[in-house]
Amino acid sequence: MIWQNFAVLNCPPSIYYLPDFITKEEECAIMQAVDKTPRPRWTQLSNRRLINYGGVPHPKGMIAEDIPVWLHHYVERINQLNVYAEGIKANHVLVNEYLPGQGIMPHLDGPLFFPTITTISCGSHTVLEYYEQTEDANGQDGSG
């Protein structure tokens, strides 16, 4: 699969969508593994809950930890796409759980995730809205 053939029209030129990157069976297996995650492993936020695998992002770098065996296959498949800069490999998985109607506000992902992120969506479709980065009145970077 050559990911460059999957550019999304009417989006920034760096946005690609690979339909059927995972099968329905793989989607079910991922969701079952996530459902089995012990409750203390989840971080509850105001509009979603999440799990970090592979480490916890920190302003001074990633606090690394092993990625569970059930995720290795998917991380390796993403790495085989060669979407990251030379020598860079995916090393972190963030599982976000959104209930119907939930989402997150416009934001920047920060330097640990710059310049490339990849996303696998399970259980429902996903809508990503992209905004041109702006600067607010205080000179702070933001989105809007």
N, CA and C of each residue as an Amber inpcrd file, in Angstrom:
protein
   432
   0.8560000  -1.1780000   0.0000000   0.0000000   0.0000000   0.0000000
   0.8980000   1.2360000   0.0000000   0.7080000   2.0790000  -0.9540000
   1.4630000   3.3260000  -1.0290000   0.5730000   4.4380000  -0.5000000
   0.8420000   4.8790000   0.7220000  -0.0270000   5.8430000   1.4000000
  -0.1260000   7.1640000   0.6600000   0.8860000   7.5190000  -0.1320000
   0.8430000   8.7870000  -0.8590000  -0.3100000   8.8400000  -1.8640000
  -0.8420000   7.6770000  -2.2280000  -1.9730000   7.6140000  -3.1660000
  -3.3060000   7.9180000  -2.4880000  -3.2970000   8.1910000  -1.1950000
  -4.5400000   8.3570000  -0.4470000  -4.7070000   9.7600000   0.1390000
  -4.2160000  10.7710000  -0.5710000  -4.3720000  12.1570000  -0.1140000
  -5.8590000  12.4990000  -0.0580000  -6.2470000  13.2810000   0.9520000
  -7.6420000  13.7050000   1.1080000  -7.8060000  15.0620000   0.4500000
  -8.7230000  15.1350000  -0.4970000  -8.9780000  16.3810000  -1.1930000
  -9.5800000  17.4110000  -0.2450000  -9.3470000  18.6700000  -0.5230000
  -9.8800000  19.7910000   0.2620000  -9.3900000  19.7890000   1.7100000
  -8.2370000  19.2030000   1.9430000  -7.5970000  19.2140000   3.2550000
  -6.1560000  19.6720000   3.0640000  -5.4690000  19.9770000   4.1530000
  -4.0390000  20.2750000   4.0010000  -3.3610000  19.1350000   3.2370000
  -2.3420000  19.4270000   2.4510000  -1.7190000  18.3980000   1.5970000
  -1.0220000  17.2800000   2.3500000  -0.9530000  17.3600000   3.6580000
  -0.3050000  16.3140000   4.4600000  -1.3070000  15.3420000   5.0850000
  -2.5790000  15.4100000   4.6800000  -3.6210000  14.5520000   5.2540000
  -3.9080000  13.3990000   4.2940000  -3.8460000  12.1800000   4.8270000
  -4.0970000  10.9700000   4.0420000  -5.1010000  10.0990000   4.7890000
  -5.9150000   9.3870000   4.0310000  -6.8920000   8.4630000   4.6100000
  -6.7370000   7.1140000   3.9260000  -6.4150000   6.0890000   4.7040000
  -6.2540000   4.7420000   4.1780000  -7.4570000   3.9150000   4.5930000
  -8.4510000   3.7810000   3.7090000  -9.6360000   3.0000000   4.0810000
  -9.2680000   1.5370000   4.2920000  -9.9450000   0.9170000   5.2190000
  -9.7510000  -0.5050000   5.4920000  -8.3100000  -0.8550000   5.8630000
  -7.6310000   0.0510000   6.5610000  -6.2730000  -0.2350000   7.0270000
  -6.2860000  -1.4370000   7.9620000  -7.3630000  -1.5490000   8.7430000
  -7.5740000  -2.7430000   9.5640000  -8.8810000  -3.3890000   9.1190000
  -8.9820000  -4.6860000   9.3340000 -10.1990000  -5.4060000   8.9850000
 -11.2310000  -5.2470000  10.0990000 -12.4570000  -5.6260000   9.8180000
 -13.5070000  -5.6140000  10.8540000 -13.1040000  -6.5190000  12.0190000
 -12.4890000  -7.6710000  11.7070000 -12.0620000  -8.5970000  12.7520000
 -10.9730000  -7.9640000  13.6250000 -10.0380000  -7.2500000  12.9930000
  -8.9990000  -6.5680000  13.7650000  -9.5950000  -5.4590000  14.6210000
 -10.5510000  -4.7380000  14.0610000 -11.2280000  -3.6960000  14.8230000
 -11.8820000  -4.2810000  16.0690000 -12.5640000  -5.4160000  15.9130000
 -13.2040000  -6.0780000  17.0520000 -12.1660000  -6.5300000  18.0740000
 -11.0470000  -7.0770000  17.6030000  -9.9930000  -7.5340000  18.5190000
  -9.4010000  -6.3600000  19.2960000  -9.1840000  -5.2390000  18.6360000
  -8.6610000  -4.0510000  19.3140000  -9.6530000  -3.5910000  20.3790000
 -10.9240000  -3.5000000  20.0060000 -11.9380000  -3.0340000  20.9500000
 -12.0820000  -3.9730000  22.1350000 -11.9860000  -5.2850000  21.9050000
 -12.0540000  -6.2420000  23.0130000 -10.8710000  -6.0840000  23.9510000
  -9.6780000  -5.8900000  23.3850000  -8.4920000  -5.7040000  24.2250000
  -8.6080000  -4.4170000  25.0440000  -9.0920000  -3.3520000  24.4250000
  -9.2800000  -2.0900000  25.1430000 -10.3180000  -2.2600000  26.2440000
 -11.4170000  -2.9700000  25.9390000 -12.4690000  -3.2000000  26.9430000
 -11.9620000  -3.9770000  28.1550000 -10.9440000  -4.8080000  27.9570000
 -10.3880000  -5.6100000  29.0580000  -9.3750000  -4.8410000  29.8970000
  -9.0780000  -3.6180000  29.5010000  -8.0940000  -2.8240000  30.2270000
  -8.6340000  -2.4970000  31.6190000  -7.8570000  -2.7820000  32.6580000
  -8.3240000  -2.4860000  34.0240000  -8.6430000  -0.9970000  34.1950000
  -9.6780000  -0.7270000  34.9410000 -10.1420000   0.6480000  35.1500000
  -9.0430000   1.6010000  35.6500000  -8.1660000   1.1750000  36.5600000
  -7.1300000   2.1080000  37.0280000  -6.1690000   2.5720000  35.9250000
  -6.0910000   1.8300000  34.8370000  -5.1870000   2.1840000  33.7290000
  -5.7130000   3.3910000  32.9450000  -7.0140000   3.6460000  33.0270000
  -7.6400000   4.7450000  32.3070000  -7.4150000   6.0670000  33.0450000
  -7.2810000   7.1390000  32.2690000  -7.2630000   8.4970000  32.8150000
  -8.5770000   9.1420000  32.4160000  -9.3300000   9.6180000  33.3860000
 -10.6290000  10.2460000  33.1120000 -10.4240000  11.7480000  32.9410000
 -10.8370000  12.2720000  31.8010000 -10.8190000  13.7050000  31.5370000
 -12.2530000  14.1980000  31.4960000 -12.4500000  15.4900000  31.3420000
 -13.8090000  16.0410000  31.4150000 -14.7180000  15.5450000  30.2900000
 -14.1770000  15.2880000  29.1000000 -15.0490000  14.8940000  27.9980000
 -14.6380000  13.5890000  27.3220000 -13.7460000  12.8400000  27.9610000
 -13.3470000  11.5390000  27.4200000 -12.4680000  10.8430000  28.4450000
 -12.1740000   9.5820000  28.1650000 -11.1570000   8.9160000  28.9570000
 -10.1050000   8.3790000  28.0060000  -8.9080000   8.1260000  28.5290000
  -7.8180000   7.7060000  27.6600000  -6.8560000   6.7790000  28.3700000
  -6.0790000   6.0640000  27.5440000  -5.0070000   5.1890000  28.0180000
  -3.7760000   5.5110000  27.1830000  -2.6400000   5.6540000  27.8320000
  -1.3530000   5.7950000  27.1470000  -0.6660000   4.4430000  27.1440000
  -0.2390000   3.9960000  25.9750000   0.5810000   2.7890000  25.8570000
   1.9120000   3.1980000  25.2350000   2.9900000   2.6850000  25.7580000
   4.3080000   3.0050000  25.2310000   4.9770000   4.1370000  25.9810000
   4.2270000   4.7680000  26.8570000   4.8090000   5.8310000  27.6480000
   3.8260000   6.9460000  27.9030000   4.2190000   7.8150000  28.7950000
   3.3940000   8.9630000  29.1490000   4.1160000  10.2140000  28.6700000
   3.4540000  11.0170000  27.8120000   4.1000000  12.2560000  27.3610000
   4.3890000  13.1720000  28.5440000   5.5480000  13.7840000  28.5070000
   6.0000000  14.6770000  29.5670000   6.7210000  15.8390000  28.8880000
   6.6380000  17.0550000  29.4370000   7.3020000  18.1910000  28.7950000
   8.7870000  17.9680000  28.4940000   9.4450000  17.1320000  29.2700000
  10.8730000  16.8690000  29.0380000  11.1150000  15.6120000  28.2080000
  10.0700000  15.0290000  27.6510000  10.2110000  13.8280000  26.8310000
   9.2360000  12.7500000  27.2720000   9.2600000  11.6460000  26.5880000
   8.3560000  10.5400000  26.8890000   8.9030000   9.7190000  28.0480000
   8.0550000   9.4250000  29.0260000   8.4010000   8.4850000  30.0830000
   8.0320000   7.1200000  29.5060000   9.0310000   6.4320000  28.9540000
   8.8000000   5.2300000  28.1390000   8.3660000   4.0300000  28.9690000
   7.5470000   3.1900000  28.3430000   7.1640000   1.8930000  28.8970000
   6.8400000   0.9780000  27.7200000   6.7720000  -0.3070000  27.9840000
   6.5120000  -1.2690000  26.9170000   5.0980000  -1.1380000  26.3720000
   4.9750000  -1.3640000  25.0760000   3.6620000  -1.4220000  24.4320000
   3.1600000  -2.8550000  24.5760000   1.8900000  -3.0500000  24.9460000
   1.3640000  -4.4130000  25.1100000   1.5130000  -5.2380000  23.8200000
   1.7000000  -6.5130000  24.0020000   1.9050000  -7.4270000  22.8740000
   0.7730000  -7.3230000  21.8500000  -0.4790000  -7.1720000  22.3090000
  -1.6000000  -7.1460000  21.3690000  -1.5630000  -5.9290000  20.4480000
  -0.7840000  -4.9030000  20.8050000  -0.6640000  -3.7070000  19.9620000
   0.5360000  -3.7430000  19.0220000   1.5090000  -4.6060000  19.2710000
   2.7400000  -4.6450000  18.4700000   2.4470000  -4.7450000  16.9730000
   1.5270000  -5.6060000  16.5990000   1.2090000  -5.8310000  15.1820000
   0.7760000  -4.5310000  14.4980000  -0.0470000  -3.7470000  15.1480000
  -0.5740000  -2.5150000  14.5480000   0.4960000  -1.4300000  14.4930000
   1.3030000  -1.3340000  15.5350000   2.4070000  -0.3700000  15.5350000
   3.3830000  -0.7190000  14.4080000   3.6750000  -1.9920000  14.2530000
   4.5950000  -2.4100000  13.1880000   4.0060000  -2.1320000  11.8000000
   2.7250000  -2.3590000  11.6240000   2.0980000  -2.0560000  10.3260000
   2.1840000  -0.5740000  10.0070000   1.9910000   0.2580000  11.0050000
   2.1430000   1.7030000  10.7890000   3.5960000   2.0320000  10.4640000
   4.5320000   1.4320000  11.1800000   5.9450000   1.6900000  10.8980000
   6.3340000   1.2570000   9.4820000   5.7240000   0.1930000   8.9820000
   6.0210000  -0.2730000   7.6330000   5.5580000   0.7040000   6.5420000
   4.6770000   1.6270000   6.9000000   4.2360000   2.6390000   5.9340000
   5.3220000   3.6780000   5.6560000   6.2870000   3.7920000   6.5680000
   7.3590000   4.7860000   6.4290000   6.8190000   6.2080000   6.2960000
   5.8870000   6.5580000   7.1590000   5.3140000   7.9090000   7.1290000
   6.1030000   8.8860000   8.0010000   6.9180000   8.3750000   8.8920000
   7.6860000   9.2310000   9.7890000   9.0210000   9.5920000   9.1470000
   9.6640000  10.6180000   9.6870000  10.9680000  11.0380000   9.1890000
  11.9720000   9.8910000   9.3070000  13.0200000   9.9660000   8.5330000
  14.0770000   8.9490000   8.5140000  14.4930000   8.5590000   9.9250000
  14.4540000   7.2690000  10.2190000  14.8930000   6.7640000  11.5090000
  13.8730000   6.8650000  12.6350000  12.7220000   7.4830000  12.3790000
  11.6930000   7.6270000  13.4060000  10.6720000   6.5030000  13.2470000
  10.2790000   5.9110000  14.3540000   9.2650000   4.8530000  14.3610000
   8.1840000   5.2010000  15.3760000   6.9740000   4.7270000  15.1230000
   5.8990000   4.8880000  16.1020000   6.3110000   4.1750000  17.3780000
   6.1150000   4.8450000  18.5180000   6.5280000   4.2570000  19.7940000
   5.5370000   4.5490000  20.9090000   4.3590000   5.0420000  20.5300000
   3.3850000   5.4520000  21.5340000   1.9930000   5.2660000  20.9530000
   1.0830000   4.7670000  21.7720000  -0.3090000   4.6060000  21.3590000
  -1.1780000   5.2910000  22.4020000  -2.0210000   6.1780000  21.9410000
  -2.9610000   6.8630000  22.8140000  -4.3580000   6.4000000  22.4240000
  -5.0390000   5.7500000  23.3510000  -6.4100000   5.3010000  23.1160000
  -7.3380000   6.3310000  23.7360000  -8.1250000   6.9790000  22.9010000
  -9.1360000   7.9330000  23.3670000 -10.4980000   7.2870000  23.1960000
 -11.3070000   7.3210000  24.2290000 -12.6750000   6.8170000  24.1340000
 -13.6260000   8.0110000  24.1710000 -14.3790000   8.1470000  23.1060000
 -15.3850000   9.2030000  23.0200000 -16.7580000   8.5580000  22.9700000
 -17.6690000   9.0410000  23.7660000 -19.0540000   8.6100000  23.6950000
 -19.7560000   9.4560000  22.6440000 -20.9360000   9.0320000  22.1580000
 -21.6260000   9.8350000  21.1410000 -21.7600000  11.2960000  21.5630000
 -21.3980000  12.1860000  20.6540000 -21.4880000  13.6120000  20.9100000
 -20.2700000  14.2180000  21.5890000 -19.3200000  13.3900000  22.0240000
 -18.1200000  13.9100000  22.6630000 -17.0410000  14.1850000  21.6230000
 -16.0880000  14.9850000  22.0210000 -14.9420000  15.2890000  21.1790000
 -14.0000000  16.1790000  21.9550000 -13.0200000  16.7270000  21.2650000
 -12.0820000  17.6330000  21.9190000 -12.0200000  18.9390000  21.1440000
 -11.6430000  19.9860000  21.8360000 -11.5350000  21.3110000  21.2370000
 -10.3110000  21.3680000  20.3270000 -10.2620000  22.3390000  19.4270000
  -9.0660000  22.5100000  18.5940000  -7.8220000  22.6430000  19.4750000
  -6.7410000  22.0110000  19.0370000  -5.5190000  22.0230000  19.8250000
  -4.3340000  21.6640000  18.9400000  -3.1460000  21.8680000  19.4720000
  -1.9150000  21.4010000  18.8540000  -1.4220000  20.2390000  19.6830000
  -0.8790000  19.2040000  19.0250000  -0.4650000  18.0170000  19.7590000
   0.8530000  18.1520000  20.5090000   1.6460000  19.1430000  20.2280000
   2.8770000  19.3530000  20.9770000   4.0870000  18.7250000  20.3170000
   5.2690000  19.0940000  20.7880000   6.5120000  18.7160000  20.1180000
   6.8140000  17.2220000  20.1120000   6.3310000  16.4710000  21.0880000
   6.6020000  15.0310000  21.0820000   5.9190000  14.3280000  19.9110000
   4.8860000  14.9350000  19.3660000   4.1310000  14.3070000  18.2920000
   4.3820000  14.9800000  16.9470000   5.2410000  15.9750000  16.9100000
   5.5190000  16.7180000  15.6940000   6.5410000  15.9840000  14.8540000
   6.4440000  15.9260000  13.5570000   5.4230000  16.5350000  12.7120000
   4.3610000  15.5550000  12.2310000   4.4270000  14.2900000  12.6520000
   3.5310000  13.2770000  12.0870000   2.8140000  12.5070000  13.1790000
   1.4970000  12.3500000  13.0010000   0.7290000  11.4380000  13.8390000
  -0.0380000  10.5030000  12.9170000  -0.3860000   9.3490000  13.4290000
  -1.2460000   8.4130000  12.7060000  -2.3950000   8.0440000  13.6390000
  -3.5270000   7.7240000  13.0540000  -4.7270000   7.4280000  13.8300000
  -5.4090000   6.1980000  13.2600000  -5.8330000   5.2990000  14.1230000
  -6.7130000   4.1960000  13.7560000  -8.0010000   4.4070000  14.5440000
  -9.1200000   4.4880000  13.8480000 -10.4100000   4.6920000  14.5110000
 -11.1760000   3.3870000  14.5560000 -11.7620000   3.0970000  15.7090000
 -12.5250000   1.8630000  15.9010000 -13.8930000   2.1830000  16.4870000
 -14.8690000   1.4040000  16.1010000 -16.1850000   1.4870000  16.7210000
 -17.1260000   2.4830000  16.0920000 -16.6040000   3.4370000  15.3550000
 -17.4380000   4.4610000  14.7390000 -16.5800000   5.2380000  13.7520000
 -17.2160000   6.0740000  12.9870000 -16.4510000   6.9630000  12.1160000
 -15.8470000   8.0800000  12.9630000 -14.9310000   8.8000000  12.3830000
 -14.2780000   9.9100000  13.0630000 -14.3090000  11.1230000  12.1580000
 -14.5830000  12.2690000  12.7370000 -14.5270000  13.5250000  12.0100000
 -13.3840000  14.3420000  12.5950000 -12.4150000  14.6770000  11.7660000
 -11.3130000  15.5370000  12.1770000 -11.4660000  16.8560000  11.4400000
 -11.4850000  17.9360000  12.1920000 -11.5640000  19.2660000  11.5880000
 -10.2080000  19.9290000  11.7460000  -9.6900000  20.4680000  10.6500000
  -8.3930000  21.1240000  10.6650000  -8.5880000  22.6240000  10.5480000
  -7.8440000  23.3550000  11.3640000  -7.9000000  24.8090000  11.3770000
  -6.5110000  25.3560000  11.1100000  -6.4560000  26.5160000  10.5110000
  -5.1800000  27.1760000  10.3370000  -4.7260000  27.6960000  11.6950000
  -3.4720000  27.4800000  12.0150000  -2.9450000  27.9290000  13.3030000
  -2.9330000  29.4500000  13.3370000  -3.3610000  29.9910000  14.4660000
  -3.4020000  31.4390000  14.6470000  -2.6420000  31.8130000  15.9060000
  -2.4690000  33.1030000  16.1220000  -1.8650000  33.6000000  17.3490000
  -2.8970000  34.4670000  18.0520000  -3.0780000  34.2600000  19.3540000
  -4.0670000  35.0760000  20.0730000  -3.4660000  36.4320000  20.4570000
  -4.2540000  37.2640000  21.1100000  -3.8200000  38.6220000  21.4610000
  -2.5980000  38.6500000  22.3670000  -2.3530000  37.5790000  23.1150000
  -1.1900000  37.4950000  24.0020000   0.0280000  36.9000000  23.3240000
  -0.0540000  36.6370000  22.0040000   1.0580000  36.0750000  21.2780000
   1.2120000  34.5760000  21.4740000   0.1950000  33.9120000  22.0350000
   0.2370000  32.4730000  22.2730000  -0.2620000  31.7350000  21.0450000
   0.3910000  30.6280000  20.7140000  -0.0860000  29.7980000  19.6110000
  -1.4070000  29.1830000  19.9950000  -2.2680000  29.0010000  19.0260000
  -3.5620000  28.3810000  19.2690000  -4.1600000  27.9190000  17.9630000
  -5.3560000  27.4630000  18.0160000  -6.0770000  27.0290000  16.8330000
  -7.3780000  27.7680000  16.7940000  -7.9220000  27.9370000  15.6510000
  -9.2050000  28.5940000  15.5640000  -9.6660000  28.7940000  14.1720000
